[in-house]
Amino acid sequence: MKIITTIEQMREHSDRLRDEGNRIGFVPTMGFLHEGHLSLMRKAREENHTLVTSIFVNPTQFGPNEDFKSYPRDPENDSVLCRKVGTDVLFAPSAEEMYPEGSKTIVHVSGLTGVLCGASRPGHFDGVTTVVAKLFSIVQPHNAYFGLKDYQQYRVIATMVRDLNMGVNVVGLPTVREDDGLAMSSRNSYLSEEERRSALSLNRALRLAEDMFEDGVLDSAAIRDRVRETVEEAPHARIDYIEIVDAVELTPVETISGPSLLAMAVYFGKARLIDNTVLGKRRSRAGMNS
Ligand code: PAF
């Protein structure tokens, strides 16, 4: 596995790979890798000649009172895991390399970024789209892989790629869960044992919502209320939002008539966890760029 830390070297390497006819699969991450990341990397490994993984804790997607400083980091273990799943190139730039003094450009996707997590975390998605646009331009992947736990992020990035004609195929892959149903997330490491037990209410609430929908309940408010009750029963839970929105446009849905995203963000102690399910359409894999 080659480790590259400069933009110039990464770009040169990707140019060469492309010239030689290699298909590049890319998994951008902020490190502290878990099975969710590894499943993306395995898929990318399978579908491409070369797998590039990036590790960069992107400061611009954290708000001033968020957890940038304390975000979990374990570069040594990350590097072992990257090697294990067959990463060919690990791109791990510094913040100075990615954002040299004088950087002036921000990539902003309108509409999709003002709701759900975008409403609670102003500026977050501008940070995400700016860094992902930069990473795409440096790594020049054919295919890029994202987890659908961050469903809104996936929609925002797919829209950016479509609107800016970036020519990258954006692939969304299903959320990976622990055996007890907790969605894998680097931020799970913030949970105490008791908070972790409480956080299982998220998965429980999502399954309950799916059952209601299967039983014919199409009224968003009824489903949302039941989900809210289930989460609120859990000790330590502090709800940020629970919403049902159109799965493509992320606009509010009153009566479910097509694929609709039930998404939520809930604090357990200092961990802000997100989780979701798409009602109205079972998807095991999403690859839409629009
Ligand atoms: O999902 C993440 O880990 C980050 O938001 C990403 C896509 C790597 C951009 O920093």
PDB file of C-alpha atoms and ligand atoms in Angstrom:
ATOM      1  CA  MET A   1       0.000   0.000   0.000  1.00  0.00           C
ATOM      2  CA  LYS A   2       1.318   3.392  -1.046  1.00  0.00           C
ATOM      3  CA  ILE A   3       0.821   6.256   1.409  1.00  0.00           C
ATOM      4  CA  ILE A   4       0.587   9.691  -0.191  1.00  0.00           C
ATOM      5  CA  THR A   5       0.292  12.958   1.717  1.00  0.00           C
ATOM      6  CA  THR A   6       0.673  15.615  -0.974  1.00  0.00           C
ATOM      7  CA  ILE A   7      -1.830  16.727  -3.587  1.00  0.00           C
ATOM      8  CA  GLU A   8       0.817  16.863  -6.296  1.00  0.00           C
ATOM      9  CA  GLN A   9       1.902  13.244  -5.771  1.00  0.00           C
ATOM     10  CA  MET A  10      -1.666  11.991  -5.531  1.00  0.00           C
ATOM     11  CA  ARG A  11      -2.643  13.731  -8.743  1.00  0.00           C
ATOM     12  CA  GLU A  12       0.432  12.437 -10.584  1.00  0.00           C
ATOM     13  CA  HIS A  13      -0.284   8.921  -9.369  1.00  0.00           C
ATOM     14  CA  SER A  14      -3.933   9.082 -10.470  1.00  0.00           C
ATOM     15  CA  ASP A  15      -2.933  10.543 -13.858  1.00  0.00           C
ATOM     16  CA  ARG A  16      -0.619   7.571 -14.389  1.00  0.00           C
ATOM     17  CA  LEU A  17      -3.234   5.045 -13.265  1.00  0.00           C
ATOM     18  CA  ARG A  18      -5.797   6.548 -15.633  1.00  0.00           C
ATOM     19  CA  ASP A  19      -3.309   6.688 -18.534  1.00  0.00           C
ATOM     20  CA  GLU A  20      -2.659   2.985 -18.009  1.00  0.00           C
ATOM     21  CA  GLY A  21      -6.397   2.279 -18.269  1.00  0.00           C
ATOM     22  CA  ASN A  22      -7.096   1.579 -14.589  1.00  0.00           C
ATOM     23  CA  ARG A  23     -10.548   2.178 -13.128  1.00  0.00           C
ATOM     24  CA  ILE A  24     -10.146   4.027  -9.818  1.00  0.00           C
ATOM     25  CA  GLY A  25     -12.537   3.331  -6.927  1.00  0.00           C
ATOM     26  CA  PHE A  26     -12.453   5.895  -4.122  1.00  0.00           C
ATOM     27  CA  VAL A  27     -13.614   5.785  -0.502  1.00  0.00           C
ATOM     28  CA  PRO A  28     -13.277   9.154   1.250  1.00  0.00           C
ATOM     29  CA  THR A  29     -13.274   8.886   5.051  1.00  0.00           C
ATOM     30  CA  MET A  30     -12.418  10.813   8.181  1.00  0.00           C
ATOM     31  CA  GLY A  31     -10.652   7.763   9.596  1.00  0.00           C
ATOM     32  CA  PHE A  32     -11.299   5.842  12.835  1.00  0.00           C
ATOM     33  CA  LEU A  33     -12.388   3.126  10.428  1.00  0.00           C
ATOM     34  CA  HIS A  34     -15.083   0.601  11.294  1.00  0.00           C
ATOM     35  CA  GLU A  35     -16.948  -2.129   9.463  1.00  0.00           C
ATOM     36  CA  GLY A  36     -19.145   0.491   7.747  1.00  0.00           C
ATOM     37  CA  HIS A  37     -16.081   1.981   6.030  1.00  0.00           C
ATOM     38  CA  LEU A  38     -14.575  -1.439   5.360  1.00  0.00           C
ATOM     39  CA  SER A  39     -17.734  -2.609   3.564  1.00  0.00           C
ATOM     40  CA  LEU A  40     -17.430   0.413   1.220  1.00  0.00           C
ATOM     41  CA  MET A  41     -13.765  -0.369   0.660  1.00  0.00           C
ATOM     42  CA  ARG A  42     -14.434  -4.038  -0.082  1.00  0.00           C
ATOM     43  CA  LYS A  43     -17.087  -3.086  -2.647  1.00  0.00           C
ATOM     44  CA  ALA A  44     -14.763  -0.537  -4.239  1.00  0.00           C
ATOM     45  CA  ARG A  45     -11.984  -3.141  -4.258  1.00  0.00           C
ATOM     46  CA  GLU A  46     -14.279  -5.590  -6.060  1.00  0.00           C
ATOM     47  CA  GLU A  47     -15.508  -3.137  -8.695  1.00  0.00           C
ATOM     48  CA  ASN A  48     -12.311  -1.311  -9.647  1.00  0.00           C
ATOM     49  CA  HIS A  49      -8.709  -1.954 -10.623  1.00  0.00           C
ATOM     50  CA  THR A  50      -7.354   0.412  -7.980  1.00  0.00           C
ATOM     51  CA  LEU A  51      -8.706   1.335  -4.559  1.00  0.00           C
ATOM     52  CA  VAL A  52      -7.852   4.753  -3.156  1.00  0.00           C
ATOM     53  CA  THR A  53      -8.935   5.489   0.424  1.00  0.00           C
ATOM     54  CA  SER A  54      -8.559   8.952   1.898  1.00  0.00           C
ATOM     55  CA  ILE A  55      -8.315   9.803   5.565  1.00  0.00           C
ATOM     56  CA  PHE A  56      -8.800  13.458   6.376  1.00  0.00           C
ATOM     57  CA  VAL A  57     -10.682  14.890   9.344  1.00  0.00           C
ATOM     58  CA  ASN A  58     -12.093  17.865   7.492  1.00  0.00           C
ATOM     59  CA  PRO A  59     -12.181  20.944   9.746  1.00  0.00           C
ATOM     60  CA  THR A  60     -14.571  22.908   7.506  1.00  0.00           C
ATOM     61  CA  GLN A  61     -17.497  20.549   8.069  1.00  0.00           C
ATOM     62  CA  PHE A  62     -17.470  21.022  11.854  1.00  0.00           C
ATOM     63  CA  GLY A  63     -19.235  23.963  13.490  1.00  0.00           C
ATOM     64  CA  PRO A  64     -17.405  26.109  16.075  1.00  0.00           C
ATOM     65  CA  ASN A  65     -19.029  24.239  18.986  1.00  0.00           C
ATOM     66  CA  GLU A  66     -18.744  20.772  17.461  1.00  0.00           C
ATOM     67  CA  ASP A  67     -16.336  17.914  18.052  1.00  0.00           C
ATOM     68  CA  PHE A  68     -13.526  18.597  15.537  1.00  0.00           C
ATOM     69  CA  LYS A  69     -10.829  18.571  18.236  1.00  0.00           C
ATOM     70  CA  SER A  70     -12.133  15.483  20.026  1.00  0.00           C
ATOM     71  CA  TYR A  71     -13.182  13.561  16.893  1.00  0.00           C
ATOM     72  CA  PRO A  72     -11.715  10.054  17.372  1.00  0.00           C
ATOM     73  CA  ARG A  73      -8.476   9.397  15.510  1.00  0.00           C
ATOM     74  CA  ASP A  74      -6.360   6.236  15.222  1.00  0.00           C
ATOM     75  CA  PRO A  75      -4.088   6.570  12.177  1.00  0.00           C
ATOM     76  CA  GLU A  76      -2.028   3.455  12.945  1.00  0.00           C
ATOM     77  CA  ASN A  77      -4.978   1.108  13.193  1.00  0.00           C
ATOM     78  CA  ASP A  78      -6.592   2.790  10.163  1.00  0.00           C
ATOM     79  CA  SER A  79      -3.512   2.071   8.130  1.00  0.00           C
ATOM     80  CA  VAL A  80      -3.540  -1.613   9.198  1.00  0.00           C
ATOM     81  CA  LEU A  81      -7.231  -1.920   8.239  1.00  0.00           C
ATOM     82  CA  CYS A  82      -6.705  -0.169   4.894  1.00  0.00           C
ATOM     83  CA  ARG A  83      -3.940  -2.618   4.044  1.00  0.00           C
ATOM     84  CA  LYS A  84      -6.071  -5.578   5.149  1.00  0.00           C
ATOM     85  CA  VAL A  85      -8.957  -4.764   2.790  1.00  0.00           C
ATOM     86  CA  GLY A  86      -6.620  -4.162  -0.129  1.00  0.00           C
ATOM     87  CA  THR A  87      -6.290  -0.400  -0.357  1.00  0.00           C
ATOM     88  CA  ASP A  88      -3.688   0.400  -3.025  1.00  0.00           C
ATOM     89  CA  VAL A  89      -3.259   4.050  -2.130  1.00  0.00           C
ATOM     90  CA  LEU A  90      -3.937   5.736   1.195  1.00  0.00           C
ATOM     91  CA  PHE A  91      -4.229   9.493   0.683  1.00  0.00           C
ATOM     92  CA  ALA A  92      -3.768  11.279   4.006  1.00  0.00           C
ATOM     93  CA  PRO A  93      -3.136  14.989   3.493  1.00  0.00           C
ATOM     94  CA  SER A  94      -2.697  17.571   6.261  1.00  0.00           C
ATOM     95  CA  ALA A  95      -5.144  20.442   6.800  1.00  0.00           C
ATOM     96  CA  GLU A  96      -2.487  22.871   5.491  1.00  0.00           C
ATOM     97  CA  GLU A  97      -2.142  20.816   2.332  1.00  0.00           C
ATOM     98  CA  MET A  98      -5.902  20.783   1.726  1.00  0.00           C
ATOM     99  CA  TYR A  99      -6.599  24.372   2.776  1.00  0.00           C
ATOM    100  CA  PRO A 100      -3.565  26.545   2.124  1.00  0.00           C
ATOM    101  CA  GLU A 101      -3.793  30.178   3.179  1.00  0.00           C
ATOM    102  CA  GLY A 102      -5.807  32.204   0.765  1.00  0.00           C
ATOM    103  CA  SER A 103      -8.328  29.451  -0.171  1.00  0.00           C
ATOM    104  CA  LYS A 104     -11.465  31.308  -1.231  1.00  0.00           C
ATOM    105  CA  THR A 105     -13.785  28.787  -2.859  1.00  0.00           C
ATOM    106  CA  ILE A 106     -16.751  27.046  -1.246  1.00  0.00           C
ATOM    107  CA  VAL A 107     -18.982  24.581  -3.068  1.00  0.00           C
ATOM    108  CA  HIS A 108     -22.613  25.039  -2.059  1.00  0.00           C
ATOM    109  CA  VAL A 109     -25.548  22.831  -3.049  1.00  0.00           C
ATOM    110  CA  SER A 110     -28.773  24.756  -2.443  1.00  0.00           C
ATOM    111  CA  GLY A 111     -32.078  23.379  -1.174  1.00  0.00           C
ATOM    112  CA  LEU A 112     -31.015  19.924  -0.058  1.00  0.00           C
ATOM    113  CA  THR A 113     -28.585  21.367   2.481  1.00  0.00           C
ATOM    114  CA  GLY A 114     -30.984  23.580   4.460  1.00  0.00           C
ATOM    115  CA  VAL A 115     -33.034  20.730   5.968  1.00  0.00           C
ATOM    116  CA  LEU A 116     -32.474  17.810   8.372  1.00  0.00           C
ATOM    117  CA  CYS A 117     -28.796  17.865   9.476  1.00  0.00           C
ATOM    118  CA  GLY A 118     -28.233  21.026   7.422  1.00  0.00           C
ATOM    119  CA  ALA A 119     -30.780  22.898   9.573  1.00  0.00           C
ATOM    120  CA  SER A 120     -29.087  21.841  12.833  1.00  0.00           C
ATOM    121  CA  ARG A 121     -25.518  22.159  11.543  1.00  0.00           C
ATOM    122  CA  PRO A 122     -25.322  25.367   9.471  1.00  0.00           C
ATOM    123  CA  GLY A 123     -22.427  25.271   7.015  1.00  0.00           C
ATOM    124  CA  HIS A 124     -21.787  21.554   7.548  1.00  0.00           C
ATOM    125  CA  PHE A 125     -22.665  20.490   4.011  1.00  0.00           C
ATOM    126  CA  ASP A 126     -20.676  23.352   2.452  1.00  0.00           C
ATOM    127  CA  GLY A 127     -17.668  21.876   4.235  1.00  0.00           C
ATOM    128  CA  VAL A 128     -18.530  18.390   2.971  1.00  0.00           C
ATOM    129  CA  THR A 129     -19.127  19.377  -0.665  1.00  0.00           C
ATOM    130  CA  THR A 130     -16.038  21.595  -0.758  1.00  0.00           C
ATOM    131  CA  VAL A 131     -13.730  18.873   0.547  1.00  0.00           C
ATOM    132  CA  VAL A 132     -15.319  16.126  -1.575  1.00  0.00           C
ATOM    133  CA  ALA A 133     -15.081  18.297  -4.707  1.00  0.00           C
ATOM    134  CA  LYS A 134     -11.391  18.871  -3.914  1.00  0.00           C
ATOM    135  CA  LEU A 135     -10.791  15.169  -3.241  1.00  0.00           C
ATOM    136  CA  PHE A 136     -12.524  14.204  -6.497  1.00  0.00           C
ATOM    137  CA  SER A 137     -10.389  16.660  -8.414  1.00  0.00           C
ATOM    138  CA  ILE A 138      -7.193  15.323  -6.786  1.00  0.00           C
ATOM    139  CA  VAL A 139      -7.948  11.569  -6.835  1.00  0.00           C
ATOM    140  CA  GLN A 140      -9.920  11.609 -10.129  1.00  0.00           C
ATOM    141  CA  PRO A 141     -11.940   8.491  -9.324  1.00  0.00           C
ATOM    142  CA  HIS A 142     -14.302   6.707 -11.693  1.00  0.00           C
ATOM    143  CA  ASN A 143     -16.462   5.451  -8.811  1.00  0.00           C
ATOM    144  CA  ALA A 144     -16.849   6.899  -5.300  1.00  0.00           C
ATOM    145  CA  TYR A 145     -18.514   5.037  -2.438  1.00  0.00           C
ATOM    146  CA  PHE A 146     -20.575   6.497   0.428  1.00  0.00           C
ATOM    147  CA  GLY A 147     -22.603   4.937   3.238  1.00  0.00           C
ATOM    148  CA  LEU A 148     -26.345   5.540   3.255  1.00  0.00           C
ATOM    149  CA  LYS A 149     -26.329   6.113   7.010  1.00  0.00           C
ATOM    150  CA  ASP A 150     -25.346   9.620   5.887  1.00  0.00           C
ATOM    151  CA  TYR A 151     -28.232   9.610   3.430  1.00  0.00           C
ATOM    152  CA  GLN A 152     -28.480  13.401   3.127  1.00  0.00           C
ATOM    153  CA  GLN A 153     -24.733  13.643   2.513  1.00  0.00           C
ATOM    154  CA  TYR A 154     -25.080  11.048  -0.241  1.00  0.00           C
ATOM    155  CA  ARG A 155     -27.921  13.019  -1.907  1.00  0.00           C
ATOM    156  CA  VAL A 156     -26.028  16.298  -1.622  1.00  0.00           C
ATOM    157  CA  ILE A 157     -22.851  14.820  -3.135  1.00  0.00           C
ATOM    158  CA  ALA A 158     -24.738  13.034  -5.923  1.00  0.00           C
ATOM    159  CA  THR A 159     -26.433  16.349  -6.773  1.00  0.00           C
ATOM    160  CA  MET A 160     -23.139  18.266  -6.749  1.00  0.00           C
ATOM    161  CA  VAL A 161     -21.600  15.682  -9.086  1.00  0.00           C
ATOM    162  CA  ARG A 162     -24.564  15.919 -11.455  1.00  0.00           C
ATOM    163  CA  ASP A 163     -24.741  19.725 -11.444  1.00  0.00           C
ATOM    164  CA  LEU A 164     -21.002  20.250 -11.869  1.00  0.00           C
ATOM    165  CA  ASN A 165     -20.641  17.430 -14.441  1.00  0.00           C
ATOM    166  CA  MET A 166     -17.879  15.870 -12.406  1.00  0.00           C
ATOM    167  CA  GLY A 167     -18.102  12.548 -14.199  1.00  0.00           C
ATOM    168  CA  VAL A 168     -17.814  10.468 -11.029  1.00  0.00           C
ATOM    169  CA  ASN A 169     -20.238   7.606 -10.421  1.00  0.00           C
ATOM    170  CA  VAL A 170     -21.516   8.098  -6.857  1.00  0.00           C
ATOM    171  CA  VAL A 171     -22.459   4.810  -5.210  1.00  0.00           C
ATOM    172  CA  GLY A 172     -24.494   4.631  -1.980  1.00  0.00           C
ATOM    173  CA  LEU A 173     -24.291   1.429   0.051  1.00  0.00           C
ATOM    174  CA  PRO A 174     -26.510   0.241   2.912  1.00  0.00           C
ATOM    175  CA  THR A 175     -25.870   1.135   6.535  1.00  0.00           C
ATOM    176  CA  VAL A 176     -23.830  -1.477   8.377  1.00  0.00           C
ATOM    177  CA  ARG A 177     -25.173  -2.310  11.830  1.00  0.00           C
ATOM    178  CA  GLU A 178     -23.799  -3.997  14.932  1.00  0.00           C
ATOM    179  CA  ASP A 179     -25.450  -7.346  15.765  1.00  0.00           C
ATOM    180  CA  ASP A 180     -27.860  -5.535  18.086  1.00  0.00           C
ATOM    181  CA  GLY A 181     -28.900  -3.062  15.371  1.00  0.00           C
ATOM    182  CA  LEU A 182     -26.897   0.044  16.299  1.00  0.00           C
ATOM    183  CA  ALA A 183     -25.728   1.746  13.099  1.00  0.00           C
ATOM    184  CA  MET A 184     -21.935   1.790  12.946  1.00  0.00           C
ATOM    185  CA  SER A 185     -20.448   5.233  13.445  1.00  0.00           C
ATOM    186  CA  SER A 186     -17.119   6.602  14.627  1.00  0.00           C
ATOM    187  CA  ARG A 187     -19.114   8.691  17.116  1.00  0.00           C
ATOM    188  CA  ASN A 188     -20.412   5.521  18.850  1.00  0.00           C
ATOM    189  CA  SER A 189     -17.094   5.618  20.690  1.00  0.00           C
ATOM    190  CA  TYR A 190     -18.449   8.590  22.713  1.00  0.00           C
ATOM    191  CA  LEU A 191     -21.241   6.441  24.220  1.00  0.00           C
ATOM    192  CA  SER A 192     -21.144   5.108  27.770  1.00  0.00           C
ATOM    193  CA  GLU A 193     -22.488   1.569  28.172  1.00  0.00           C
ATOM    194  CA  GLU A 194     -25.819   2.903  29.369  1.00  0.00           C
ATOM    195  CA  GLU A 195     -26.081   5.455  26.564  1.00  0.00           C
ATOM    196  CA  ARG A 196     -25.243   2.765  24.042  1.00  0.00           C
ATOM    197  CA  ARG A 197     -28.123   0.617  25.368  1.00  0.00           C
ATOM    198  CA  SER A 198     -30.442   3.617  25.025  1.00  0.00           C
ATOM    199  CA  ALA A 199     -29.241   4.294  21.504  1.00  0.00           C
ATOM    200  CA  LEU A 200     -30.678   0.935  20.416  1.00  0.00           C
ATOM    201  CA  SER A 201     -34.031   2.753  20.507  1.00  0.00           C
ATOM    202  CA  LEU A 202     -33.109   4.314  17.138  1.00  0.00           C
ATOM    203  CA  ASN A 203     -33.061   1.021  15.291  1.00  0.00           C
ATOM    204  CA  ARG A 204     -36.118  -0.154  17.239  1.00  0.00           C
ATOM    205  CA  ALA A 205     -38.014   2.982  16.200  1.00  0.00           C
ATOM    206  CA  LEU A 206     -37.023   2.598  12.545  1.00  0.00           C
ATOM    207  CA  ARG A 207     -38.197  -1.038  12.438  1.00  0.00           C
ATOM    208  CA  LEU A 208     -41.446  -0.003  14.089  1.00  0.00           C
ATOM    209  CA  ALA A 209     -41.963   2.684  11.440  1.00  0.00           C
ATOM    210  CA  GLU A 210     -41.312   0.127   8.701  1.00  0.00           C
ATOM    211  CA  ASP A 211     -43.908  -2.202  10.277  1.00  0.00           C
ATOM    212  CA  MET A 212     -46.479   0.619  10.443  1.00  0.00           C
ATOM    213  CA  PHE A 213     -45.837   1.463   6.798  1.00  0.00           C
ATOM    214  CA  GLU A 214     -46.127  -2.234   5.793  1.00  0.00           C
ATOM    215  CA  ASP A 215     -49.432  -2.328   7.686  1.00  0.00           C
ATOM    216  CA  GLY A 216     -50.721   0.503   5.482  1.00  0.00           C
ATOM    217  CA  VAL A 217     -50.099   3.617   7.586  1.00  0.00           C
ATOM    218  CA  LEU A 218     -49.209   6.395   5.106  1.00  0.00           C
ATOM    219  CA  ASP A 219     -49.686   9.400   7.374  1.00  0.00           C
ATOM    220  CA  SER A 220     -46.227  10.823   8.116  1.00  0.00           C
ATOM    221  CA  ALA A 221     -47.328  12.516  11.353  1.00  0.00           C
ATOM    222  CA  ALA A 222     -48.658   9.214  12.762  1.00  0.00           C
ATOM    223  CA  ILE A 223     -45.416   7.405  11.974  1.00  0.00           C
ATOM    224  CA  ARG A 224     -43.266  10.282  13.236  1.00  0.00           C
ATOM    225  CA  ASP A 225     -45.203  10.474  16.523  1.00  0.00           C
ATOM    226  CA  ARG A 226     -44.739   6.751  17.159  1.00  0.00           C
ATOM    227  CA  VAL A 227     -41.024   6.996  16.363  1.00  0.00           C
ATOM    228  CA  ARG A 228     -40.680  10.018  18.670  1.00  0.00           C
ATOM    229  CA  GLU A 229     -42.439   8.157  21.530  1.00  0.00           C
ATOM    230  CA  THR A 230     -40.163   5.142  21.102  1.00  0.00           C
ATOM    231  CA  VAL A 231     -37.001   7.243  21.133  1.00  0.00           C
ATOM    232  CA  GLU A 232     -38.190   9.448  24.013  1.00  0.00           C
ATOM    233  CA  GLU A 233     -38.811   6.354  26.174  1.00  0.00           C
ATOM    234  CA  ALA A 234     -35.070   5.678  26.119  1.00  0.00           C
ATOM    235  CA  PRO A 235     -33.097   7.297  28.936  1.00  0.00           C
ATOM    236  CA  HIS A 236     -30.561   9.988  27.896  1.00  0.00           C
ATOM    237  CA  ALA A 237     -32.179  10.567  24.483  1.00  0.00           C
ATOM    238  CA  ARG A 238     -32.415  14.190  23.329  1.00  0.00           C
ATOM    239  CA  ILE A 239     -34.052  14.469  19.937  1.00  0.00           C
ATOM    240  CA  ASP A 240     -32.589  16.923  17.438  1.00  0.00           C
ATOM    241  CA  TYR A 241     -35.037  16.049  14.652  1.00  0.00           C
ATOM    242  CA  ILE A 242     -37.247  13.259  13.336  1.00  0.00           C
ATOM    243  CA  GLU A 243     -38.540  13.937   9.806  1.00  0.00           C
ATOM    244  CA  ILE A 244     -40.122  12.170   6.876  1.00  0.00           C
ATOM    245  CA  VAL A 245     -39.119  13.703   3.535  1.00  0.00           C
ATOM    246  CA  ASP A 246     -39.132  12.842  -0.135  1.00  0.00           C
ATOM    247  CA  ALA A 247     -36.207  10.456  -0.658  1.00  0.00           C
ATOM    248  CA  VAL A 248     -34.829  12.408  -3.630  1.00  0.00           C
ATOM    249  CA  GLU A 249     -35.669  16.075  -3.025  1.00  0.00           C
ATOM    250  CA  LEU A 250     -35.694  15.890   0.797  1.00  0.00           C
ATOM    251  CA  THR A 251     -38.893  17.993   0.878  1.00  0.00           C
ATOM    252  CA  PRO A 252     -41.487  17.330   3.637  1.00  0.00           C
ATOM    253  CA  VAL A 253     -43.983  14.533   2.971  1.00  0.00           C
ATOM    254  CA  GLU A 254     -47.421  14.516   4.614  1.00  0.00           C
ATOM    255  CA  THR A 255     -48.807  11.360   3.029  1.00  0.00           C
ATOM    256  CA  ILE A 256     -46.353   8.743   1.863  1.00  0.00           C
ATOM    257  CA  SER A 257     -46.940   8.023  -1.816  1.00  0.00           C
ATOM    258  CA  GLY A 258     -43.421   7.282  -3.042  1.00  0.00           C
ATOM    259  CA  PRO A 259     -39.959   6.571  -1.638  1.00  0.00           C
ATOM    260  CA  SER A 260     -39.743   8.618   1.556  1.00  0.00           C
ATOM    261  CA  LEU A 261     -36.831   9.008   3.920  1.00  0.00           C
ATOM    262  CA  LEU A 262     -37.482   8.717   7.633  1.00  0.00           C
ATOM    263  CA  ALA A 263     -34.401  10.381   9.096  1.00  0.00           C
ATOM    264  CA  MET A 264     -33.460  11.319  12.621  1.00  0.00           C
ATOM    265  CA  ALA A 265     -30.701  12.816  14.691  1.00  0.00           C
ATOM    266  CA  VAL A 266     -30.673  12.165  18.429  1.00  0.00           C
ATOM    267  CA  TYR A 267     -28.161  13.018  21.142  1.00  0.00           C
ATOM    268  CA  PHE A 268     -27.189  10.397  23.702  1.00  0.00           C
ATOM    269  CA  GLY A 269     -24.873  12.228  26.070  1.00  0.00           C
ATOM    270  CA  LYS A 270     -22.433  14.088  23.838  1.00  0.00           C
ATOM    271  CA  ALA A 271     -22.870  11.698  20.895  1.00  0.00           C
ATOM    272  CA  ARG A 272     -25.142  13.037  18.167  1.00  0.00           C
ATOM    273  CA  LEU A 273     -26.234   9.927  16.259  1.00  0.00           C
ATOM    274  CA  ILE A 274     -28.085   9.834  12.955  1.00  0.00           C
ATOM    275  CA  ASP A 275     -30.023   6.963  11.434  1.00  0.00           C
ATOM    276  CA  ASN A 276     -32.644   6.497   8.737  1.00  0.00           C
ATOM    277  CA  THR A 277     -34.717   4.172   6.613  1.00  0.00           C
ATOM    278  CA  VAL A 278     -36.409   4.616   3.249  1.00  0.00           C
ATOM    279  CA  LEU A 279     -40.109   3.810   3.392  1.00  0.00           C
ATOM    280  CA  GLY A 280     -41.878   2.926   0.160  1.00  0.00           C
ATOM    281  CA  LYS A 281     -38.938   1.405  -1.590  1.00  0.00           C
ATOM    282  CA  ARG A 282     -36.529  -1.273  -0.488  1.00  0.00           C
ATOM    283  CA  ARG A 283     -33.113  -0.452  -1.865  1.00  0.00           C
ATOM    284  CA  SER A 284     -30.030  -2.475  -1.283  1.00  0.00           C
ATOM    285  CA  ARG A 285     -27.843  -0.231  -3.366  1.00  0.00           C
ATOM    286  CA  ALA A 286     -28.248   3.245  -4.746  1.00  0.00           C
ATOM    287  CA  GLY A 287     -26.164   4.576  -7.611  1.00  0.00           C
ATOM    288  CA  MET A 288     -28.210   7.563  -8.719  1.00  0.00           C
ATOM    289  CA  ASN A 289     -26.414  10.758  -9.641  1.00  0.00           C
ATOM    290  CA  SER A 290     -29.495  12.946  -9.771  1.00  0.00           C
TER     291      SER A 290
HETATM  292  O1  PAF B   1     -18.687  10.897   5.659  1.00  0.00           O
HETATM  293  C1  PAF B   1     -17.565  11.341   5.971  1.00  0.00           C
HETATM  294  O2  PAF B   1     -16.757  10.673   6.613  1.00  0.00           O
HETATM  295  C2  PAF B   1     -17.164  12.754   5.548  1.00  0.00           C
HETATM  296  O3  PAF B   1     -18.250  13.607   5.589  1.00  0.00           O
HETATM  297  C3  PAF B   1     -16.476  12.797   4.161  1.00  0.00           C
HETATM  298  C4  PAF B   1     -17.401  12.346   3.051  1.00  0.00           C
HETATM  299  C5  PAF B   1     -15.239  11.916   4.177  1.00  0.00           C
HETATM  300  C6  PAF B   1     -16.039  14.238   3.853  1.00  0.00           C
HETATM  301  O4  PAF B   1     -15.169  14.730   4.807  1.00  0.00           O
END
